PDB file of C-alpha atoms in Angstrom:
ATOM      1  CA  MET A1262     210.359 172.821 143.663  1.00  0.00           C
ATOM      2  CA  LYS A1263     209.275 171.792 140.184  1.00  0.00           C
ATOM      3  CA  ILE A1264     211.272 170.875 137.061  1.00  0.00           C
ATOM      4  CA  ILE A1265     209.851 171.816 133.663  1.00  0.00           C
ATOM      5  CA  PHE A1266     210.783 169.886 130.529  1.00  0.00           C
ATOM      6  CA  SER A1267     209.874 170.088 126.838  1.00  0.00           C
ATOM      7  CA  PRO A1268     208.077 167.314 124.952  1.00  0.00           C
ATOM      8  CA  SER A1269     209.562 165.911 121.757  1.00  0.00           C
ATOM      9  CA  LYS A1270     208.244 165.452 118.244  1.00  0.00           C
ATOM     10  CA  GLY A1271     209.854 162.030 118.175  1.00  0.00           C
ATOM     11  CA  MET A1272     207.701 159.317 119.742  1.00  0.00           C
ATOM     12  CA  LYS A1273     208.460 155.641 120.153  1.00  0.00           C
ATOM     13  CA  TYR A1274     206.933 153.493 122.866  1.00  0.00           C
ATOM     14  CA  ARG A1275     209.150 151.721 125.385  1.00  0.00           C
ATOM     15  CA  GLU A1276     207.541 149.975 128.346  1.00  0.00           C
ATOM     16  CA  LEU A1277     208.891 150.727 131.810  1.00  0.00           C
ATOM     17  CA  ASN A1278     208.277 147.899 134.247  1.00  0.00           C
ATOM     18  CA  ASN A1279     209.244 150.097 137.214  1.00  0.00           C
ATOM     19  CA  LEU A1280     206.524 152.708 136.559  1.00  0.00           C
ATOM     20  CA  LYS A1281     203.252 151.258 137.835  1.00  0.00           C
ATOM     21  CA  THR A1282     201.090 154.379 138.175  1.00  0.00           C
ATOM     22  CA  GLU A1283     199.083 156.146 135.494  1.00  0.00           C
ATOM     23  CA  LYS A1284     197.108 159.387 135.390  1.00  0.00           C
ATOM     24  CA  GLN A1285     194.611 161.124 133.157  1.00  0.00           C
ATOM     25  CA  PRO A1286     195.668 164.473 131.636  1.00  0.00           C
ATOM     26  CA  PHE A1287     195.354 167.547 133.854  1.00  0.00           C
ATOM     27  CA  PHE A1288     193.339 169.455 131.251  1.00  0.00           C
ATOM     28  CA  LEU A1289     191.564 166.784 129.199  1.00  0.00           C
ATOM     29  CA  GLU A1290     188.555 168.964 128.319  1.00  0.00           C
ATOM     30  CA  LYS A1291     190.796 171.635 126.793  1.00  0.00           C
ATOM     31  CA  THR A1292     192.650 168.949 124.836  1.00  0.00           C
ATOM     32  CA  GLU A1293     189.333 167.664 123.503  1.00  0.00           C
ATOM     33  CA  VAL A1294     188.474 171.153 122.221  1.00  0.00           C
ATOM     34  CA  LEU A1295     191.829 171.412 120.425  1.00  0.00           C
ATOM     35  CA  VAL A1296     191.587 167.951 118.878  1.00  0.00           C
ATOM     36  CA  ASN A1297     188.089 168.722 117.624  1.00  0.00           C
ATOM     37  CA  ALA A1298     189.354 171.935 115.995  1.00  0.00           C
ATOM     38  CA  ILE A1299     192.211 170.084 114.288  1.00  0.00           C
ATOM     39  CA  GLN A1300     189.885 167.307 113.098  1.00  0.00           C
ATOM     40  CA  ASN A1301     187.812 169.918 111.266  1.00  0.00           C
ATOM     41  CA  ILE A1302     190.811 171.164 109.259  1.00  0.00           C
ATOM     42  CA  SER A1303     191.332 169.857 105.734  1.00  0.00           C
ATOM     43  CA  LYS A1304     194.425 167.816 104.982  1.00  0.00           C
ATOM     44  CA  GLU A1305     195.796 170.576 102.770  1.00  0.00           C
ATOM     45  CA  LYS A1306     195.251 173.220 105.452  1.00  0.00           C
ATOM     46  CA  LEU A1307     196.837 170.989 108.103  1.00  0.00           C
ATOM     47  CA  GLY A1308     199.934 170.622 105.947  1.00  0.00           C
ATOM     48  CA  GLU A1309     200.191 174.376 105.444  1.00  0.00           C
ATOM     49  CA  THR A1310     199.632 175.068 109.145  1.00  0.00           C
ATOM     50  CA  MET A1311     202.185 172.545 110.386  1.00  0.00           C
ATOM     51  CA  LYS A1312     204.556 173.000 107.435  1.00  0.00           C
ATOM     52  CA  ILE A1313     204.622 169.268 106.709  1.00  0.00           C
ATOM     53  CA  LYS A1314     203.921 167.182 103.605  1.00  0.00           C
ATOM     54  CA  GLY A1315     204.162 163.695 102.135  1.00  0.00           C
ATOM     55  CA  SER A1316     204.059 160.665 104.415  1.00  0.00           C
ATOM     56  CA  LEU A1317     204.437 162.802 107.552  1.00  0.00           C
ATOM     57  CA  LEU A1318     201.332 164.779 106.620  1.00  0.00           C
ATOM     58  CA  ASP A1319     199.454 161.566 105.813  1.00  0.00           C
ATOM     59  CA  GLU A1320     200.358 160.079 109.188  1.00  0.00           C
ATOM     60  CA  THR A1321     199.540 163.252 111.130  1.00  0.00           C
ATOM     61  CA  PHE A1322     196.191 163.739 109.376  1.00  0.00           C
ATOM     62  CA  ILE A1323     195.112 160.137 110.029  1.00  0.00           C
ATOM     63  CA  ARG A1324     196.264 160.332 113.653  1.00  0.00           C
ATOM     64  CA  TYR A1325     194.019 163.282 114.356  1.00  0.00           C
ATOM     65  CA  LYS A1326     191.056 161.818 112.477  1.00  0.00           C
ATOM     66  CA  THR A1327     191.307 158.643 114.591  1.00  0.00           C
ATOM     67  CA  PHE A1328     192.785 160.342 117.655  1.00  0.00           C
ATOM     68  CA  TRP A1329     190.552 158.918 120.386  1.00  0.00           C
ATOM     69  CA  ASN A1330     190.886 155.390 118.988  1.00  0.00           C
ATOM     70  CA  LEU A1331     194.684 155.456 119.130  1.00  0.00           C
ATOM     71  CA  PRO A1332     196.403 153.552 121.955  1.00  0.00           C
ATOM     72  CA  GLU A1333     197.400 155.483 125.062  1.00  0.00           C
ATOM     73  CA  TYR A1334     200.899 155.479 126.518  1.00  0.00           C
ATOM     74  CA  LYS A1335     202.487 157.091 129.550  1.00  0.00           C
ATOM     75  CA  ALA A1336     204.240 160.283 128.493  1.00  0.00           C
ATOM     76  CA  ILE A1337     207.668 159.217 129.763  1.00  0.00           C
ATOM     77  CA  GLU A1338     207.322 155.945 127.823  1.00  0.00           C
ATOM     78  CA  LEU A1339     206.361 157.623 124.533  1.00  0.00           C
ATOM     79  CA  TYR A1340     208.543 160.705 123.987  1.00  0.00           C
ATOM     80  CA  ASN A1341     211.946 159.729 122.570  1.00  0.00           C
ATOM     81  CA  GLY A1342     213.586 162.895 121.205  1.00  0.00           C
ATOM     82  CA  VAL A1343     217.153 163.928 122.004  1.00  0.00           C
ATOM     83  CA  SER A1344     216.457 165.042 125.574  1.00  0.00           C
ATOM     84  CA  PHE A1345     214.354 161.982 126.414  1.00  0.00           C
ATOM     85  CA  SER A1346     216.859 159.566 124.877  1.00  0.00           C
ATOM     86  CA  ASN A1347     219.352 160.786 127.485  1.00  0.00           C
ATOM     87  CA  LEU A1348     217.115 159.667 130.336  1.00  0.00           C
ATOM     88  CA  GLU A1349     217.471 156.177 131.815  1.00  0.00           C
ATOM     89  CA  PRO A1350     214.047 155.600 133.389  1.00  0.00           C
ATOM     90  CA  GLU A1351     214.383 151.828 133.205  1.00  0.00           C
ATOM     91  CA  LYS A1352     217.186 152.145 135.786  1.00  0.00           C
ATOM     92  CA  TYR A1353     215.311 154.394 138.215  1.00  0.00           C
ATOM     93  CA  SER A1354     214.896 153.151 141.760  1.00  0.00           C
ATOM     94  CA  PRO A1355     211.500 153.394 143.505  1.00  0.00           C
ATOM     95  CA  GLU A1356     212.819 156.525 145.247  1.00  0.00           C
ATOM     96  CA  SER A1357     213.789 158.060 141.905  1.00  0.00           C
ATOM     97  CA  ILE A1358     210.386 157.235 140.415  1.00  0.00           C
ATOM     98  CA  THR A1359     208.716 158.952 143.375  1.00  0.00           C
ATOM     99  CA  TYR A1360     210.952 161.995 142.891  1.00  0.00           C
ATOM    100  CA  MET A1361     210.216 162.141 139.159  1.00  0.00           C
ATOM    101  CA  LEU A1362     206.457 161.982 139.667  1.00  0.00           C
ATOM    102  CA  LYS A1363     206.574 164.633 142.392  1.00  0.00           C
ATOM    103  CA  TYR A1364     208.765 167.225 140.694  1.00  0.00           C
ATOM    104  CA  LEU A1365     208.730 166.770 136.903  1.00  0.00           C
ATOM    105  CA  ILE A1366     206.228 168.588 134.661  1.00  0.00           C
ATOM    106  CA  ILE A1367     206.391 168.025 130.892  1.00  0.00           C
ATOM    107  CA  PHE A1368     204.883 170.833 128.827  1.00  0.00           C
ATOM    108  CA  SER A1369     202.809 169.982 125.754  1.00  0.00           C
ATOM    109  CA  ALA A1370     201.122 172.026 123.034  1.00  0.00           C
ATOM    110  CA  LEU A1371     198.213 169.555 122.878  1.00  0.00           C
ATOM    111  CA  TYR A1372     197.859 168.622 126.553  1.00  0.00           C
ATOM    112  CA  GLY A1373     199.165 171.775 128.247  1.00  0.00           C
ATOM    113  CA  ALA A1374     201.225 170.002 130.871  1.00  0.00           C
ATOM    114  CA  LEU A1375     201.779 166.387 131.849  1.00  0.00           C
ATOM    115  CA  SER A1376     203.006 164.263 134.690  1.00  0.00           C
ATOM    116  CA  PRO A1377     205.475 161.614 133.442  1.00  0.00           C
ATOM    117  CA  ASP A1378     202.858 158.905 134.052  1.00  0.00           C
ATOM    118  CA  THR A1379     200.022 160.715 132.237  1.00  0.00           C
ATOM    119  CA  LEU A1380     198.351 158.615 129.555  1.00  0.00           C
ATOM    120  CA  ILE A1381     198.510 160.336 126.156  1.00  0.00           C
ATOM    121  CA  HIS A1382     197.852 159.520 122.514  1.00  0.00           C
ATOM    122  CA  PRO A1383     200.599 159.952 119.896  1.00  0.00           C
ATOM    123  CA  TYR A1384     200.362 163.427 118.325  1.00  0.00           C
ATOM    124  CA  ARG A1385     202.232 166.214 116.581  1.00  0.00           C
ATOM    125  CA  LEU A1386     201.731 169.886 117.536  1.00  0.00           C
ATOM    126  CA  ASP A1387     204.004 172.857 118.256  1.00  0.00           C
ATOM    127  CA  MET A1388     203.201 175.754 120.581  1.00  0.00           C
ATOM    128  CA  THR A1389     203.910 178.241 117.794  1.00  0.00           C
ATOM    129  CA  ILE A1390     201.231 176.810 115.492  1.00  0.00           C
ATOM    130  CA  LYS A1391     197.926 178.673 115.182  1.00  0.00           C
ATOM    131  CA  ILE A1392     194.875 176.424 114.944  1.00  0.00           C
ATOM    132  CA  ASP A1393     191.827 178.391 113.738  1.00  0.00           C
ATOM    133  CA  ASN A1394     191.522 181.131 116.346  1.00  0.00           C
ATOM    134  CA  PHE A1395     193.608 179.338 118.970  1.00  0.00           C
ATOM    135  CA  GLN A1396     196.784 181.090 120.080  1.00  0.00           C
ATOM    136  CA  LEU A1397     198.221 178.181 122.041  1.00  0.00           C
ATOM    137  CA  TYR A1398     200.266 180.298 124.460  1.00  0.00           C
ATOM    138  CA  ASN A1399     197.157 182.220 125.472  1.00  0.00           C
ATOM    139  CA  TYR A1400     195.049 179.061 125.457  1.00  0.00           C
ATOM    140  CA  TRP A1401     197.295 177.226 127.921  1.00  0.00           C
ATOM    141  CA  LYS A1402     198.841 180.020 129.991  1.00  0.00           C
ATOM    142  CA  SER A1403     196.409 180.233 132.919  1.00  0.00           C
ATOM    143  CA  SER A1404     195.960 176.452 133.120  1.00  0.00           C
ATOM    144  CA  ILE A1405     199.691 175.762 133.159  1.00  0.00           C
ATOM    145  CA  GLU A1406     200.503 178.545 135.604  1.00  0.00           C
ATOM    146  CA  GLY A1407     197.876 177.128 137.961  1.00  0.00           C
ATOM    147  CA  LEU A1408     200.117 174.089 138.507  1.00  0.00           C
ATOM    148  CA  PHE A1409     202.793 176.207 140.207  1.00  0.00           C
ATOM    149  CA  THR A1410     202.990 178.384 143.300  1.00  0.00           C
ATOM    150  CA  LYS A1411     204.683 181.766 143.431  1.00  0.00           C
ATOM    151  CA  GLU A1412     206.935 180.611 146.264  1.00  0.00           C
ATOM    152  CA  GLU A1413     208.426 177.450 144.774  1.00  0.00           C
ATOM    153  CA  ILE A1414     211.555 177.223 142.645  1.00  0.00           C
ATOM    154  CA  ILE A1415     210.965 176.161 139.037  1.00  0.00           C
ATOM    155  CA  LEU A1416     214.026 174.647 137.372  1.00  0.00           C
ATOM    156  CA  ASN A1417     213.802 175.340 133.663  1.00  0.00           C
ATOM    157  CA  LEU A1418     215.072 172.437 131.574  1.00  0.00           C
ATOM    158  CA  ALA A1419     212.597 173.234 128.798  1.00  0.00           C
ATOM    159  CA  SER A1420     213.200 175.006 125.514  1.00  0.00           C
ATOM    160  CA  SER A1421     212.374 178.698 125.224  1.00  0.00           C
ATOM    161  CA  GLU A1422     209.391 177.733 123.034  1.00  0.00           C
ATOM    162  CA  PHE A1423     207.719 176.248 126.106  1.00  0.00           C
ATOM    163  CA  SER A1424     209.326 177.939 129.112  1.00  0.00           C
ATOM    164  CA  LYS A1425     208.336 181.444 128.020  1.00  0.00           C
ATOM    165  CA  ILE A1426     204.735 180.673 128.926  1.00  0.00           C
ATOM    166  CA  LEU A1427     205.660 181.294 132.582  1.00  0.00           C
ATOM    167  CA  ASP A1428     205.704 184.929 133.721  1.00  0.00           C
ATOM    168  CA  ARG A1429     209.147 185.520 135.231  1.00  0.00           C
ATOM    169  CA  LYS A1430     207.805 188.493 137.193  1.00  0.00           C
ATOM    170  CA  ILE A1431     205.464 186.178 139.072  1.00  0.00           C
ATOM    171  CA  TYR A1432     207.219 182.820 139.231  1.00  0.00           C
ATOM    172  CA  HIS A1433     210.684 181.981 140.543  1.00  0.00           C
ATOM    173  CA  VAL A1434     212.135 180.395 137.410  1.00  0.00           C
ATOM    174  CA  ILE A1435     215.794 179.381 137.333  1.00  0.00           C
ATOM    175  CA  ASP A1436     217.115 178.863 133.814  1.00  0.00           C
ATOM    176  CA  ILE A1437     219.733 176.192 133.167  1.00  0.00           C
ATOM    177  CA  GLU A1438     222.006 177.033 130.232  1.00  0.00           C
ATOM    178  CA  PHE A1439     224.604 174.920 128.426  1.00  0.00           C
ATOM    179  CA  ARG A1440     227.234 176.601 126.269  1.00  0.00           C
ATOM    180  CA  GLN A1441     230.400 175.578 124.449  1.00  0.00           C
ATOM    181  CA  ASN A1442     233.476 177.792 124.706  1.00  0.00           C
ATOM    182  CA  TYR A1443     235.422 178.162 121.450  1.00  0.00           C
ATOM    183  CA  ASP A1444     238.464 180.353 122.164  1.00  0.00           C
ATOM    184  CA  GLY A1445     236.484 182.685 124.383  1.00  0.00           C
ATOM    185  CA  LYS A1446     233.360 182.697 122.219  1.00  0.00           C
ATOM    186  CA  LEU A1447     230.341 180.981 123.755  1.00  0.00           C
ATOM    187  CA  LYS A1448     228.085 179.058 121.397  1.00  0.00           C
ATOM    188  CA  ASN A1449     224.672 177.563 122.001  1.00  0.00           C
ATOM    189  CA  ILE A1450     224.500 174.295 120.037  1.00  0.00           C
ATOM    190  CA  SER A1451     220.820 173.312 119.995  1.00  0.00           C
ATOM    191  CA  THR A1452     221.188 169.527 119.786  1.00  0.00           C
ATOM    192  CA  GLU A1453     223.952 169.561 122.391  1.00  0.00           C
ATOM    193  CA  ALA A1454     221.820 171.667 124.745  1.00  0.00           C
ATOM    194  CA  LYS A1455     218.900 169.247 124.364  1.00  0.00           C
ATOM    195  CA  LYS A1456     221.188 166.320 125.146  1.00  0.00           C
ATOM    196  CA  MET A1457     222.605 167.978 128.236  1.00  0.00           C
ATOM    197  CA  ARG A1458     219.197 169.026 129.550  1.00  0.00           C
ATOM    198  CA  GLY A1459     218.265 165.364 129.381  1.00  0.00           C
ATOM    199  CA  GLN A1460     221.454 164.270 131.121  1.00  0.00           C
ATOM    200  CA  LEU A1461     221.018 166.844 133.881  1.00  0.00           C
ATOM    201  CA  LEU A1462     217.413 165.785 134.441  1.00  0.00           C
ATOM    202  CA  ASN A1463     218.550 162.162 134.560  1.00  0.00           C
ATOM    203  CA  TYR A1464     221.161 163.128 137.174  1.00  0.00           C
ATOM    204  CA  LEU A1465     218.607 165.018 139.272  1.00  0.00           C
ATOM    205  CA  ILE A1466     216.170 162.106 139.218  1.00  0.00           C
ATOM    206  CA  GLN A1467     218.737 159.402 139.952  1.00  0.00           C
ATOM    207  CA  HIS A1468     220.113 161.344 142.927  1.00  0.00           C
ATOM    208  CA  GLN A1469     216.785 162.910 144.012  1.00  0.00           C
ATOM    209  CA  ILE A1470     218.328 166.378 144.195  1.00  0.00           C
ATOM    210  CA  THR A1471     216.359 169.287 145.641  1.00  0.00           C
ATOM    211  CA  ASP A1472     219.326 171.434 146.735  1.00  0.00           C
ATOM    212  CA  LEU A1473     220.663 173.939 144.188  1.00  0.00           C
ATOM    213  CA  THR A1474     224.108 173.733 145.760  1.00  0.00           C
ATOM    214  CA  ILE A1475     224.283 170.048 144.860  1.00  0.00           C
ATOM    215  CA  LEU A1476     222.822 170.679 141.399  1.00  0.00           C
ATOM    216  CA  LYS A1477     225.703 173.043 140.692  1.00  0.00           C
ATOM    217  CA  THR A1478     228.215 170.215 141.216  1.00  0.00           C
ATOM    218  CA  PHE A1479     226.879 168.493 138.067  1.00  0.00           C
ATOM    219  CA  SER A1480     229.753 167.648 135.731  1.00  0.00           C
ATOM    220  CA  GLN A1481     229.325 165.441 132.657  1.00  0.00           C
ATOM    221  CA  ASN A1482     230.665 165.289 129.100  1.00  0.00           C
ATOM    222  CA  GLY A1483     233.133 168.073 129.850  1.00  0.00           C
ATOM    223  CA  TYR A1484     230.515 170.510 131.174  1.00  0.00           C
ATOM    224  CA  SER A1485     230.917 172.164 134.569  1.00  0.00           C
ATOM    225  CA  LEU A1486     229.502 175.146 136.426  1.00  0.00           C
ATOM    226  CA  CYS A1487     230.622 178.614 135.334  1.00  0.00           C
ATOM    227  CA  ASN A1488     230.409 180.859 138.389  1.00  0.00           C
ATOM    228  CA  GLU A1489     231.408 183.937 136.393  1.00  0.00           C
ATOM    229  CA  LEU A1490     228.331 183.794 134.149  1.00  0.00           C
ATOM    230  CA  SER A1491     225.839 182.296 136.587  1.00  0.00           C
ATOM    231  CA  GLU A1492     223.362 184.598 138.300  1.00  0.00           C
ATOM    232  CA  GLU A1493     220.641 184.231 140.909  1.00  0.00           C
ATOM    233  CA  ASN A1494     218.098 183.003 138.345  1.00  0.00           C
ATOM    234  CA  LYS A1495     220.407 181.610 135.666  1.00  0.00           C
ATOM    235  CA  ILE A1496     222.947 178.792 135.997  1.00  0.00           C
ATOM    236  CA  PHE A1497     225.535 178.246 133.260  1.00  0.00           C
ATOM    237  CA  PHE A1498     227.413 175.032 132.528  1.00  0.00           C
ATOM    238  CA  ILE A1499     230.294 175.495 130.093  1.00  0.00           C
ATOM    239  CA  LYS A1500     232.341 173.056 128.014  1.00  0.00           C
ATOM    240  CA  ASN A1501     235.736 174.232 126.791  1.00  0.00           C
ATOM    241  CA  GLN A1502     236.612 173.115 123.265  1.00  0.00           C
TER     242      GLN A1502
END
């Protein structure tokens, strides 16, 4: 089994005293090629490509120009978006840390895929962005898919932006969906879904769950399993409003 998770644009370092290991990126050479391509883009072009301006553009441009001189942090210590802010890694037991390192894969537009303890530099890059002639989905597809076997279950707690890189005809991907029920109408609230993906991952790690039957008992913040909508490769958790 593997669990896939999205990165976040938000980054803020927090040291975890219970995470002692560290790794180098799986695909460092491919990251180096991408960084070099971005470093050769003008500031104006970078802003147009990433659709950013002002201080955010200034920061992003300088980060890439000085990329290899920036400090390195473990991925799980650096990402702090909505999903990651709903993790509690500082509370993880040694058994939970072992589980997290064994099963969790964090996708990344710049690094391809990461273990939680992979050392990375702060960056900003989306999978949908085209850098020169790089189509990032095509660039990373074979490398990322090489991390998985056709036989293992892949729990999808990533956004569609990242999870669609896996070929569902080849890999056994199980999508986890969170919806809110408003008088019979199901709504997908993006921020709420991100929060709940983080809370479910936190639950899986804390309890070291590898059994789908136990996963389906997850119940937090008013969400619970919806058997009527769930299928073999898609599990729905619904919150009634």
